[in-house]
DNA sequence: AATATTTTTTAATCAAGCCTAAAAATTAAG
DNA sequence: CTTAATTTTTAGGCTTGATTAAAAAATATT
């Protein structure tokens, strides 16, 4: 039962949509895969025949245990490669996604586990997303909230992002916002929801609400 | 001008055949690619149209400068990945070829150059084969000879192999023969060409002529 | 319940790469 | 120079994954 690259990408997309919209329509999936509904139909049939999804027309697709396992292992590979690219090859965090997208389809489990060991079993990828363990179990990230929910005076650590697109990450680079850095909310402007943060050196950072909504933080006690 | 995985593999095969048989027939190429002459015809046309080879029926194919460059960069990737797999992920040298074969088709030049830097610009891969530099220039290996040409009493260092198949390498593992290790020729049996080597700790190793022919060595003055 | 809207499927095509088997072309040998 | 052997090409198909456009089915709305 060999899974093709295309099939792996479908499984990943289905997993993603299951997490957000509950159940996906073929159209939503087509959009996510940058493909067409007609193409999706054929692929879903194939995935069903291989026991990777359950599928009923007009009622969306759900991953089976096996399908979920494969999807999570693919995500594991992806995120481990991102760690490798950023930590070992010194790529900036905004430029590793597409490379990891290629690398995630290479090699078998033994290989990935050696990579994991080489990287010292990292738990989060460079965007703060949790890395599933060797058995394909997604680690839970503890109580992160979008930064726009923090109130004036709150101190917090940046732990993740909701949007991992290069554009967004590059914007954060410019602001000097990165994972692990801590800030205090300094001001909030009611009229547009934008906020100002004070960094460690007292430097002020201004963020629009669109940006702060996509930054995940952990409040300090 | 994007080159597909299949095309890259054809270029590699053509380069290899150019080095040995001079000019390759489609049939030789088909054999090398584990494919058929009919499949080769179509691909050679495509490669010619893209300026990667010169090709005339019944007279074989030659790489153009561009084609040679691409082939050498693919080999560079392959060998760098082999170094990574052996040195960083601790894979045995007899098991990295097929994985590297997959990895060699991933990523762009910037990526490979970062990998090269991370590995400290290695010059030889785990089988002793030279790694082309960033410009696609193959480094020359100095005066290596097959070990069966060494005479009784000669001291030498193992520097490479002609056959990188898992079976052969595993055989060398069993004999305790690896790159960098030095031996002295202890005996040679004229009737079948087999030889005995004495290792550093005085241990004796017996090699058939078929094996010693495939081991490349450098004589110690 | 009937109609309108959305969603999915079918049908016909395309493209890359590969296959087999038969035909054509070229080279080599007598 | 004619035949034999080799090599290459053509022809017809297969597979995977995609496409568009039209038809069919299900859901929603009135």
Tab-separated table of C-alpha atoms (C1' of nucleotides) in Angstrom:
chain	number	residue	atom	x	y	z
A	1	UNK	CA	0.000	0.000	0.000
A	2	UNK	CA	2.192	2.814	-1.303
A	3	UNK	CA	0.923	6.359	-1.032
A	4	UNK	CA	1.812	8.790	-3.791
A	5	UNK	CA	2.943	12.342	-3.242
A	6	UNK	CA	-0.386	13.616	-4.469
A	7	UNK	CA	-2.243	11.314	-2.119
A	8	UNK	CA	-0.144	12.453	0.821
A	9	UNK	CA	-0.992	16.038	-0.004
A	10	UNK	CA	-4.686	15.233	-0.142
A	11	UNK	CA	-4.505	13.543	3.250
A	12	UNK	CA	-2.787	16.599	4.710
A	13	UNK	CA	-5.432	18.906	3.282
A	14	UNK	CA	-8.264	16.767	4.592
A	15	UNK	CA	-6.681	16.754	8.035
A	16	UNK	CA	-6.396	20.512	7.953
A	17	UNK	CA	-9.996	20.996	6.877
A	18	UNK	CA	-11.259	18.517	9.450
A	19	UNK	CA	-9.634	20.649	12.123
A	20	UNK	CA	-11.300	23.850	10.970
A	21	UNK	CA	-14.569	23.364	9.092
A	22	UNK	CA	-15.402	20.007	10.584
A	23	UNK	CA	-16.232	18.250	7.371
A	24	UNK	CA	-14.943	19.341	3.989
A	25	UNK	CA	-16.871	19.573	0.740
A	26	UNK	CA	-15.078	18.523	-2.404
A	27	UNK	CA	-15.047	22.131	-3.445
A	28	UNK	CA	-13.338	23.291	-0.286
A	29	UNK	CA	-10.800	20.549	-0.791
A	30	UNK	CA	-10.288	21.534	-4.400
A	31	UNK	CA	-9.624	25.072	-3.292
A	32	UNK	CA	-7.193	23.916	-0.654
A	33	UNK	CA	-5.353	21.731	-3.156
A	34	UNK	CA	-5.426	24.428	-5.817
A	35	UNK	CA	-7.228	21.945	-8.010
A	36	UNK	CA	-10.761	21.306	-9.313
A	37	UNK	CA	-13.752	19.475	-7.834
A	38	UNK	CA	-13.654	16.953	-10.655
A	39	UNK	CA	-10.064	16.057	-9.830
A	40	UNK	CA	-11.001	15.721	-6.187
A	41	UNK	CA	-13.756	13.204	-6.891
A	42	UNK	CA	-11.378	10.763	-8.494
A	43	UNK	CA	-8.769	11.094	-5.814
A	44	UNK	CA	-11.241	10.672	-2.963
A	45	UNK	CA	-12.419	7.444	-4.553
A	46	UNK	CA	-8.871	6.214	-4.730
A	47	UNK	CA	-8.196	7.173	-1.130
A	48	UNK	CA	-11.382	5.430	-0.035
A	49	UNK	CA	-10.472	2.276	-1.924
A	50	UNK	CA	-7.173	2.227	-0.043
A	51	UNK	CA	-8.919	2.646	3.289
A	52	UNK	CA	-7.419	6.043	4.002
A	53	UNK	CA	-10.680	7.993	4.168
A	54	UNK	CA	-14.406	7.502	4.545
A	55	UNK	CA	-16.284	9.355	1.930
A	56	UNK	CA	-19.893	9.950	1.038
A	57	UNK	CA	-20.869	12.407	-1.638
A	58	UNK	CA	-22.395	15.621	-0.338
A	59	UNK	CA	-21.248	14.751	3.151
A	60	UNK	CA	-17.559	15.318	2.854
A	61	UNK	CA	-14.628	13.099	3.681
A	62	UNK	CA	-13.183	11.949	6.973
A	63	UNK	CA	-9.813	10.358	7.545
A	64	UNK	CA	-9.780	6.798	8.820
A	65	UNK	CA	-7.325	5.913	11.549
A	66	UNK	CA	-4.898	4.783	8.895
A	67	UNK	CA	-5.369	7.956	6.862
A	68	UNK	CA	-4.948	10.139	9.897
A	69	UNK	CA	-1.800	8.300	10.816
A	70	UNK	CA	-0.318	8.857	7.375
A	71	UNK	CA	-1.295	12.519	7.372
A	72	UNK	CA	0.270	13.082	10.773
A	73	UNK	CA	3.469	11.327	9.803
A	74	UNK	CA	3.698	13.537	6.738
A	75	UNK	CA	3.249	16.599	8.918
A	76	UNK	CA	5.890	15.210	11.253
A	77	UNK	CA	8.330	14.947	8.375
A	78	UNK	CA	7.469	18.424	7.170
A	79	UNK	CA	8.032	20.043	10.525
A	80	UNK	CA	11.206	18.144	11.292
A	81	UNK	CA	12.639	19.277	7.972
A	82	UNK	CA	11.681	22.839	8.812
A	83	UNK	CA	13.608	22.543	12.050
A	84	UNK	CA	16.577	21.171	10.131
A	85	UNK	CA	16.469	23.950	7.567
A	86	UNK	CA	16.268	26.716	10.149
A	87	UNK	CA	18.527	25.330	12.875
A	88	UNK	CA	21.153	23.528	10.853
A	89	UNK	CA	21.173	25.254	7.483
A	90	UNK	CA	20.339	28.711	8.863
A	91	UNK	CA	17.443	29.426	6.560
A	92	UNK	CA	15.124	32.206	7.761
A	93	UNK	CA	11.786	30.940	9.113
A	94	UNK	CA	9.864	32.624	6.321
A	95	UNK	CA	11.510	30.630	3.546
A	96	UNK	CA	11.433	27.000	4.588
A	97	UNK	CA	7.871	25.984	3.882
A	98	UNK	CA	8.116	25.147	0.198
A	99	UNK	CA	11.370	23.255	0.574
A	100	UNK	CA	9.923	21.225	3.428
A	101	UNK	CA	6.917	20.544	1.236
A	102	UNK	CA	9.244	18.730	-1.148
A	103	UNK	CA	11.326	16.986	1.470
A	104	UNK	CA	8.324	15.670	3.371
A	105	UNK	CA	7.660	13.105	0.643
A	106	UNK	CA	11.115	11.583	0.713
A	107	UNK	CA	12.258	8.587	2.695
A	108	UNK	CA	10.737	6.117	5.084
A	109	UNK	CA	9.994	6.073	8.796
A	110	UNK	CA	13.440	4.885	9.840
A	111	UNK	CA	14.912	7.851	8.047
A	112	UNK	CA	12.607	10.369	9.670
A	113	UNK	CA	13.284	8.936	13.084
A	114	UNK	CA	17.008	9.323	12.578
A	115	UNK	CA	16.452	12.899	11.507
A	116	UNK	CA	14.363	13.423	14.632
A	117	UNK	CA	17.149	12.045	16.780
A	118	UNK	CA	19.764	14.151	15.027
A	119	UNK	CA	17.676	17.228	15.774
A	120	UNK	CA	17.301	16.163	19.425
A	121	UNK	CA	13.625	15.345	19.257
A	122	UNK	CA	12.276	18.841	18.789
A	123	UNK	CA	8.725	19.430	19.966
A	124	UNK	CA	7.879	22.541	17.958
A	125	UNK	CA	8.770	23.646	14.451
A	126	UNK	CA	10.176	27.107	13.650
A	127	UNK	CA	6.646	28.553	13.523
A	128	UNK	CA	5.710	27.120	16.896
A	129	UNK	CA	3.586	24.319	15.473
A	130	UNK	CA	3.819	21.052	17.404
A	131	UNK	CA	5.616	18.106	15.792
A	132	UNK	CA	3.762	14.774	15.971
A	133	UNK	CA	5.754	12.055	17.709
A	134	UNK	CA	7.140	8.919	16.062
A	135	UNK	CA	3.808	7.150	16.507
A	136	UNK	CA	1.955	9.932	14.748
A	137	UNK	CA	0.431	11.463	17.876
A	138	UNK	CA	0.115	15.233	17.722
A	139	UNK	CA	1.523	16.879	20.802
A	140	UNK	CA	-0.825	19.319	22.452
A	141	UNK	CA	0.163	22.938	22.693
A	142	UNK	CA	-0.853	24.379	26.075
A	143	UNK	CA	-3.395	27.208	26.246
A	144	UNK	CA	-2.106	29.622	23.644
A	145	UNK	CA	-4.272	32.619	22.833
A	146	UNK	CA	-4.207	35.124	19.990
A	147	UNK	CA	-2.233	38.149	21.087
A	148	UNK	CA	-5.119	40.550	20.480
A	149	UNK	CA	-6.828	39.065	23.564
A	150	UNK	CA	-4.050	40.242	25.876
A	151	UNK	CA	-4.914	43.317	27.892
A	152	UNK	CA	-2.895	46.421	28.573
A	153	UNK	CA	-0.203	45.591	31.095
A	154	UNK	CA	-0.140	41.878	30.311
A	155	UNK	CA	3.260	40.288	29.810
A	156	UNK	CA	3.488	37.376	27.397
A	157	UNK	CA	5.782	35.214	25.272
A	158	UNK	CA	5.267	34.751	21.533
A	159	UNK	CA	4.811	31.008	20.945
A	160	UNK	CA	3.305	30.613	17.531
A	161	UNK	CA	1.582	32.021	14.483
A	162	UNK	CA	-1.667	31.187	12.760
A	163	UNK	CA	-0.385	32.280	9.371
A	164	UNK	CA	2.921	30.825	8.186
A	165	UNK	CA	3.011	32.578	4.839
A	166	UNK	CA	6.306	34.206	3.870
A	167	UNK	CA	4.670	37.615	3.639
A	168	UNK	CA	3.301	37.501	7.130
A	169	UNK	CA	6.499	36.113	8.631
A	170	UNK	CA	8.573	38.728	6.878
A	171	UNK	CA	6.328	41.381	8.340
A	172	UNK	CA	7.002	39.952	11.777
A	173	UNK	CA	10.727	40.003	11.016
A	174	UNK	CA	10.480	43.704	10.305
A	175	UNK	CA	8.643	44.294	13.546
A	176	UNK	CA	11.227	42.266	15.437
A	177	UNK	CA	8.639	39.768	16.609
A	178	UNK	CA	9.917	36.205	16.921
A	179	UNK	CA	9.160	33.035	18.816
A	180	UNK	CA	10.332	33.006	22.401
A	181	UNK	CA	10.512	36.771	22.680
A	182	UNK	CA	8.455	38.408	25.413
A	183	UNK	CA	6.534	41.693	25.336
A	184	UNK	CA	4.177	43.751	27.426
A	185	UNK	CA	1.015	45.269	26.050
A	186	UNK	CA	1.543	49.012	26.262
A	187	UNK	CA	-1.481	50.480	24.611
A	188	UNK	CA	-4.571	49.497	22.705
A	189	UNK	CA	-6.468	51.717	20.331
A	190	UNK	CA	-10.172	50.992	20.536
A	191	UNK	CA	-11.083	52.544	17.202
A	192	UNK	CA	-9.184	50.008	15.100
A	193	UNK	CA	-8.009	47.383	17.566
A	194	UNK	CA	-4.350	48.045	16.883
A	195	UNK	CA	-1.937	47.758	19.771
A	196	UNK	CA	1.503	48.757	20.926
A	197	UNK	CA	3.898	46.371	22.609
A	198	UNK	CA	6.952	47.142	24.647
A	199	UNK	CA	9.882	44.788	24.047
A	200	UNK	CA	12.744	43.811	26.318
A	201	UNK	CA	14.893	46.819	25.469
A	202	UNK	CA	11.918	49.086	25.841
A	203	UNK	CA	11.465	49.369	22.100
A	204	UNK	CA	7.881	49.926	20.997
A	205	UNK	CA	6.214	47.840	18.310
A	206	UNK	CA	2.937	48.755	16.651
A	207	UNK	CA	0.664	46.004	15.355
A	208	UNK	CA	-2.598	46.219	13.466
A	209	UNK	CA	-5.380	43.982	14.739
A	210	UNK	CA	-5.059	41.827	11.613
A	211	UNK	CA	-1.520	41.045	12.613
A	212	UNK	CA	-1.969	40.579	16.341
A	213	UNK	CA	-4.870	38.190	15.743
A	214	UNK	CA	-2.469	35.820	14.022
A	215	UNK	CA	0.155	35.753	16.750
A	216	UNK	CA	-0.243	33.094	19.430
A	217	UNK	CA	1.045	33.877	22.881
A	218	UNK	CA	1.301	32.485	26.368
A	219	UNK	CA	0.520	34.891	29.171
A	220	UNK	CA	3.062	35.093	31.999
A	221	UNK	CA	1.294	34.070	35.225
B	1	UNK	CA	13.693	25.550	-18.261
B	2	UNK	CA	12.662	23.103	-15.560
B	3	UNK	CA	14.168	19.657	-15.578
B	4	UNK	CA	12.035	16.775	-14.379
B	5	UNK	CA	13.252	14.037	-12.099
B	6	UNK	CA	13.228	11.594	-14.966
B	7	UNK	CA	15.239	13.960	-17.105
B	8	UNK	CA	17.804	14.440	-14.353
B	9	UNK	CA	18.216	10.697	-14.117
B	10	UNK	CA	18.737	10.419	-17.845
B	11	UNK	CA	21.399	13.097	-17.739
B	12	UNK	CA	23.187	11.264	-14.946
B	13	UNK	CA	23.119	8.024	-16.902
B	14	UNK	CA	24.422	9.669	-20.044
B	15	UNK	CA	27.271	11.218	-18.089
B	16	UNK	CA	28.167	7.845	-16.632
B	17	UNK	CA	28.123	6.123	-20.020
B	18	UNK	CA	30.143	8.899	-21.611
B	19	UNK	CA	32.844	8.256	-19.039
B	20	UNK	CA	33.019	4.551	-19.754
B	21	UNK	CA	31.883	3.541	-23.259
B	22	UNK	CA	32.559	6.884	-24.869
B	23	UNK	CA	29.272	7.208	-26.688
B	24	UNK	CA	26.118	5.442	-25.616
B	25	UNK	CA	23.576	3.683	-27.788
B	26	UNK	CA	19.935	4.046	-26.873
B	27	UNK	CA	19.957	0.436	-25.849
B	28	UNK	CA	22.836	0.876	-23.448
B	29	UNK	CA	21.022	3.823	-21.994
B	30	UNK	CA	17.814	1.853	-21.699
B	31	UNK	CA	19.674	-0.815	-19.800
B	32	UNK	CA	21.256	1.740	-17.519
B	33	UNK	CA	17.890	3.362	-16.826
B	34	UNK	CA	16.178	0.005	-16.392
B	35	UNK	CA	13.864	1.088	-19.160
B	36	UNK	CA	13.286	0.312	-22.847
B	37	UNK	CA	14.791	1.698	-26.053
B	38	UNK	CA	11.402	3.024	-27.101
B	39	UNK	CA	11.159	5.056	-23.924
B	40	UNK	CA	14.668	6.363	-24.445
B	41	UNK	CA	13.911	7.692	-27.920
B	42	UNK	CA	11.222	10.018	-26.703
B	43	UNK	CA	13.238	11.257	-23.789
B	44	UNK	CA	16.359	11.954	-25.845
B	45	UNK	CA	14.257	14.043	-28.190
B	46	UNK	CA	12.977	16.023	-25.277
B	47	UNK	CA	16.443	16.515	-23.850
B	48	UNK	CA	17.723	17.631	-27.220
B	49	UNK	CA	14.895	20.103	-27.655
B	50	UNK	CA	15.881	21.628	-24.321
B	51	UNK	CA	19.510	21.882	-25.353
B	52	UNK	CA	20.758	19.426	-22.756
B	53	UNK	CA	22.194	16.881	-25.174
B	54	UNK	CA	23.257	16.486	-28.765
B	55	UNK	CA	21.738	13.463	-30.313
B	56	UNK	CA	21.877	11.718	-33.632
B	57	UNK	CA	20.245	8.368	-34.162
B	58	UNK	CA	22.678	5.447	-34.422
B	59	UNK	CA	25.451	7.698	-33.159
B	60	UNK	CA	24.514	8.023	-29.534
B	61	UNK	CA	24.026	11.062	-27.339
B	62	UNK	CA	26.475	13.539	-25.881
B	63	UNK	CA	25.798	16.047	-23.135
B	64	UNK	CA	26.004	19.704	-24.035
B	65	UNK	CA	27.745	22.039	-21.622
B	66	UNK	CA	24.382	22.828	-20.106
B	67	UNK	CA	23.465	19.159	-19.813
B	68	UNK	CA	26.790	18.275	-18.280
B	69	UNK	CA	26.416	21.071	-15.784
B	70	UNK	CA	23.021	19.818	-14.712
B	71	UNK	CA	24.229	16.235	-14.470
B	72	UNK	CA	27.189	17.227	-12.329
B	73	UNK	CA	25.053	19.334	-10.028
B	74	UNK	CA	22.732	16.386	-9.551
B	75	UNK	CA	25.693	14.192	-8.685
B	76	UNK	CA	26.881	16.897	-6.318
B	77	UNK	CA	23.544	16.836	-4.533
B	78	UNK	CA	23.533	13.079	-4.403
B	79	UNK	CA	26.988	12.826	-2.871
B	80	UNK	CA	26.417	15.628	-0.392
B	81	UNK	CA	23.288	13.904	0.827
B	82	UNK	CA	25.239	10.679	1.206
B	83	UNK	CA	27.729	12.503	3.395
B	84	UNK	CA	24.870	13.905	5.437
B	85	UNK	CA	23.229	10.521	5.856
B	86	UNK	CA	26.410	8.797	6.942
B	87	UNK	CA	28.052	11.509	9.014
B	88	UNK	CA	25.066	13.186	10.585
B	89	UNK	CA	22.360	10.533	10.657
B	90	UNK	CA	24.758	7.617	11.211
B	91	UNK	CA	23.497	5.470	8.381
B	92	UNK	CA	25.908	2.730	7.297
B	93	UNK	CA	27.640	3.449	3.997
B	94	UNK	CA	25.945	0.519	2.297
B	95	UNK	CA	22.437	1.843	2.788
B	96	UNK	CA	22.449	5.472	1.700
B	97	UNK	CA	22.370	5.241	-2.061
B	98	UNK	CA	18.650	4.867	-2.638
B	99	UNK	CA	17.729	7.574	-0.143
B	100	UNK	CA	20.207	9.968	-1.730
B	101	UNK	CA	18.685	9.092	-5.085
B	102	UNK	CA	15.428	10.568	-3.843
B	103	UNK	CA	16.916	13.552	-2.081
B	104	UNK	CA	19.052	14.579	-5.037
B	105	UNK	CA	15.992	15.837	-6.875
B	106	UNK	CA	14.824	18.160	-4.141
B	107	UNK	CA	15.606	21.821	-3.764
B	108	UNK	CA	17.570	24.439	-5.627
B	109	UNK	CA	21.194	25.471	-5.770
B	110	UNK	CA	21.034	27.788	-2.782
B	111	UNK	CA	19.786	24.898	-0.728
B	112	UNK	CA	22.527	22.525	-1.828
B	113	UNK	CA	25.175	25.118	-1.139
B	114	UNK	CA	23.913	25.563	2.389
B	115	UNK	CA	23.991	21.827	2.873
B	116	UNK	CA	27.552	21.825	1.550
B	117	UNK	CA	28.517	24.502	4.016
B	118	UNK	CA	26.815	22.697	6.882
B	119	UNK	CA	28.839	19.593	6.032
B	120	UNK	CA	32.058	21.652	5.890
B	121	UNK	CA	32.563	21.388	2.149
B	122	UNK	CA	33.358	17.706	1.964
B	123	UNK	CA	35.477	16.627	-1.006
B	124	UNK	CA	34.631	12.916	-1.080
B	125	UNK	CA	31.438	11.017	-0.418
B	126	UNK	CA	31.268	7.979	1.904
B	127	UNK	CA	32.373	5.709	-0.956
B	128	UNK	CA	35.370	7.873	-1.784
B	129	UNK	CA	33.827	9.387	-4.891
B	130	UNK	CA	34.690	13.044	-5.436
B	131	UNK	CA	31.969	15.664	-4.960
B	132	UNK	CA	31.679	18.266	-7.746
B	133	UNK	CA	32.107	21.814	-6.491
B	134	UNK	CA	29.413	24.504	-6.443
B	135	UNK	CA	30.142	25.378	-10.060
B	136	UNK	CA	29.680	21.800	-11.154
B	137	UNK	CA	33.338	21.022	-11.622
B	138	UNK	CA	34.290	17.474	-10.741
B	139	UNK	CA	37.283	17.336	-8.434
B	140	UNK	CA	40.036	15.031	-9.601
B	141	UNK	CA	41.006	12.107	-7.460
B	142	UNK	CA	44.795	11.622	-7.417
B	143	UNK	CA	46.365	8.438	-8.794
B	144	UNK	CA	44.232	5.760	-7.230
B	145	UNK	CA	44.799	2.206	-8.397
B	146	UNK	CA	42.788	-0.975	-7.971
B	147	UNK	CA	44.141	-2.856	-4.976
B	148	UNK	CA	44.909	-5.978	-6.980
B	149	UNK	CA	47.811	-4.085	-8.579
B	150	UNK	CA	49.600	-3.678	-5.250
B	151	UNK	CA	52.493	-6.039	-4.736
B	152	UNK	CA	53.465	-8.114	-1.729
B	153	UNK	CA	54.975	-5.831	0.891
B	154	UNK	CA	53.217	-2.699	-0.367
B	155	UNK	CA	51.488	-0.529	2.211
B	156	UNK	CA	48.409	1.392	1.120
B	157	UNK	CA	45.309	3.269	2.212
B	158	UNK	CA	41.819	2.333	1.007
B	159	UNK	CA	40.400	5.418	-0.743
B	160	UNK	CA	37.455	4.278	-2.794
B	161	UNK	CA	35.403	1.558	-4.403
B	162	UNK	CA	34.360	0.922	-7.974
B	163	UNK	CA	31.179	-0.860	-6.944
B	164	UNK	CA	28.884	0.955	-4.494
B	165	UNK	CA	26.185	-1.707	-4.347
B	166	UNK	CA	24.937	-2.642	-0.886
B	167	UNK	CA	25.995	-6.247	-1.367
B	168	UNK	CA	29.580	-5.364	-2.148
B	169	UNK	CA	29.828	-2.792	0.626
B	170	UNK	CA	28.383	-5.195	3.147
B	171	UNK	CA	30.978	-7.706	2.118
B	172	UNK	CA	33.668	-5.121	2.808
B	173	UNK	CA	32.059	-4.449	6.185
B	174	UNK	CA	32.438	-8.109	7.050
B	175	UNK	CA	36.075	-8.058	6.025
B	176	UNK	CA	36.655	-4.920	8.068
B	177	UNK	CA	37.714	-2.950	5.020
B	178	UNK	CA	36.751	0.721	5.107
B	179	UNK	CA	37.861	4.020	3.658
B	180	UNK	CA	40.940	5.521	5.286
B	181	UNK	CA	42.132	2.241	6.735
B	182	UNK	CA	45.635	1.104	5.771
B	183	UNK	CA	46.873	-2.389	5.016
B	184	UNK	CA	49.964	-4.204	3.815
B	185	UNK	CA	49.859	-6.880	1.147
B	186	UNK	CA	50.895	-10.048	2.913
B	187	UNK	CA	50.530	-12.721	0.289
B	188	UNK	CA	49.230	-13.251	-3.198
B	189	UNK	CA	48.075	-16.541	-4.613
B	190	UNK	CA	49.004	-16.753	-8.255
B	191	UNK	CA	46.540	-19.493	-9.141
B	192	UNK	CA	43.419	-17.393	-8.546
B	193	UNK	CA	44.741	-13.884	-7.902
B	194	UNK	CA	43.358	-13.746	-4.380
B	195	UNK	CA	45.390	-11.917	-1.770
B	196	UNK	CA	45.870	-11.568	1.945
B	197	UNK	CA	46.220	-8.217	3.654
B	198	UNK	CA	47.569	-7.471	7.067
B	199	UNK	CA	45.677	-4.766	8.957
B	200	UNK	CA	46.858	-2.398	11.642
B	201	UNK	CA	46.363	-4.813	14.513
B	202	UNK	CA	48.013	-7.545	12.525
B	203	UNK	CA	44.714	-9.151	11.612
B	204	UNK	CA	44.705	-10.955	8.284
B	205	UNK	CA	42.040	-10.359	5.633
B	206	UNK	CA	41.526	-12.597	2.622
B	207	UNK	CA	40.137	-11.097	-0.592
B	208	UNK	CA	39.217	-12.749	-3.853
B	209	UNK	CA	40.512	-11.036	-6.986
B	210	UNK	CA	36.948	-10.023	-7.879
B	211	UNK	CA	36.801	-8.053	-4.665
B	212	UNK	CA	40.275	-6.537	-4.668
B	213	UNK	CA	39.792	-5.320	-8.248
B	214	UNK	CA	36.973	-3.108	-7.028
B	215	UNK	CA	38.856	-1.478	-4.181
B	216	UNK	CA	40.757	1.702	-5.010
B	217	UNK	CA	43.874	2.451	-3.026
B	218	UNK	CA	46.684	4.918	-2.691
B	219	UNK	CA	50.152	3.420	-2.216
B	220	UNK	CA	52.242	4.790	0.660
B	221	UNK	CA	55.476	5.945	-0.949
C	1	DA	C1'	-44.040	20.430	-3.232
C	2	DA	C1'	-41.733	22.968	-6.772
C	3	DT	C1'	-38.033	25.627	-8.040
C	4	DA	C1'	-33.500	27.454	-7.474
C	5	DT	C1'	-28.934	26.816	-5.945
C	6	DT	C1'	-25.146	24.303	-4.792
C	7	DT	C1'	-22.419	20.301	-5.181
C	8	DT	C1'	-20.829	16.273	-7.343
C	9	DT	C1'	-20.226	13.325	-11.207
C	10	DT	C1'	-19.556	12.164	-15.903
C	11	DA	C1'	-17.365	12.543	-20.280
C	12	DA	C1'	-14.015	13.849	-23.183
C	13	DT	C1'	-9.072	15.544	-23.243
C	14	DC	C1'	-4.420	16.399	-22.083
C	15	DA	C1'	0.429	15.568	-20.626
C	16	DA	C1'	4.334	13.031	-18.921
C	17	DG	C1'	6.462	8.622	-18.869
C	18	DC	C1'	6.387	4.336	-19.429
C	19	DC	C1'	5.269	-0.327	-21.888
C	20	DT	C1'	5.132	-4.142	-25.931
C	21	DA	C1'	5.380	-5.548	-30.489
C	22	DA	C1'	6.083	-4.666	-35.107
C	23	DA	C1'	8.115	-1.849	-38.775
C	24	DA	C1'	11.781	0.813	-40.654
C	25	DA	C1'	16.288	2.348	-40.959
C	26	DT	C1'	21.137	1.842	-40.500
C	27	DT	C1'	25.328	-0.538	-40.055
C	28	DA	C1'	28.097	-4.644	-40.718
C	29	DA	C1'	29.328	-8.941	-42.986
C	30	DG	C1'	29.756	-12.127	-46.584
D	1	DC	C1'	26.048	-5.383	-53.406
D	2	DT	C1'	23.040	-8.006	-51.156
D	3	DT	C1'	21.844	-10.092	-46.877
D	4	DA	C1'	22.039	-10.369	-41.954
D	5	DA	C1'	22.231	-8.255	-37.571
D	6	DT	C1'	21.623	-4.408	-34.860
D	7	DT	C1'	19.441	-0.292	-33.586
D	8	DT	C1'	15.876	2.972	-33.665
D	9	DT	C1'	11.304	4.420	-34.503
D	10	DT	C1'	6.452	4.006	-34.894
D	11	DA	C1'	2.008	2.611	-33.356
D	12	DG	C1'	-1.129	1.562	-29.961
D	13	DG	C1'	-1.910	1.298	-24.973
D	14	DC	C1'	-1.527	1.997	-19.989
D	15	DT	C1'	-1.272	4.895	-15.616
D	16	DT	C1'	-1.547	8.936	-12.747
D	17	DG	C1'	-3.188	13.191	-12.154
D	18	DA	C1'	-4.918	17.030	-14.013
D	19	DT	C1'	-8.396	19.943	-17.029
D	20	DT	C1'	-13.166	21.953	-18.816
D	21	DA	C1'	-17.875	21.764	-19.716
D	22	DA	C1'	-22.134	19.655	-19.312
D	23	DA	C1'	-25.269	16.575	-16.845
D	24	DA	C1'	-27.105	14.757	-12.693
D	25	DA	C1'	-28.070	14.711	-7.964
D	26	DA	C1'	-28.804	16.644	-3.534
D	27	DT	C1'	-29.820	20.477	-0.651
D	28	DA	C1'	-32.169	24.902	0.226
D	29	DT	C1'	-35.574	28.168	-0.473
D	30	DT	C1'	-39.962	29.884	-1.361
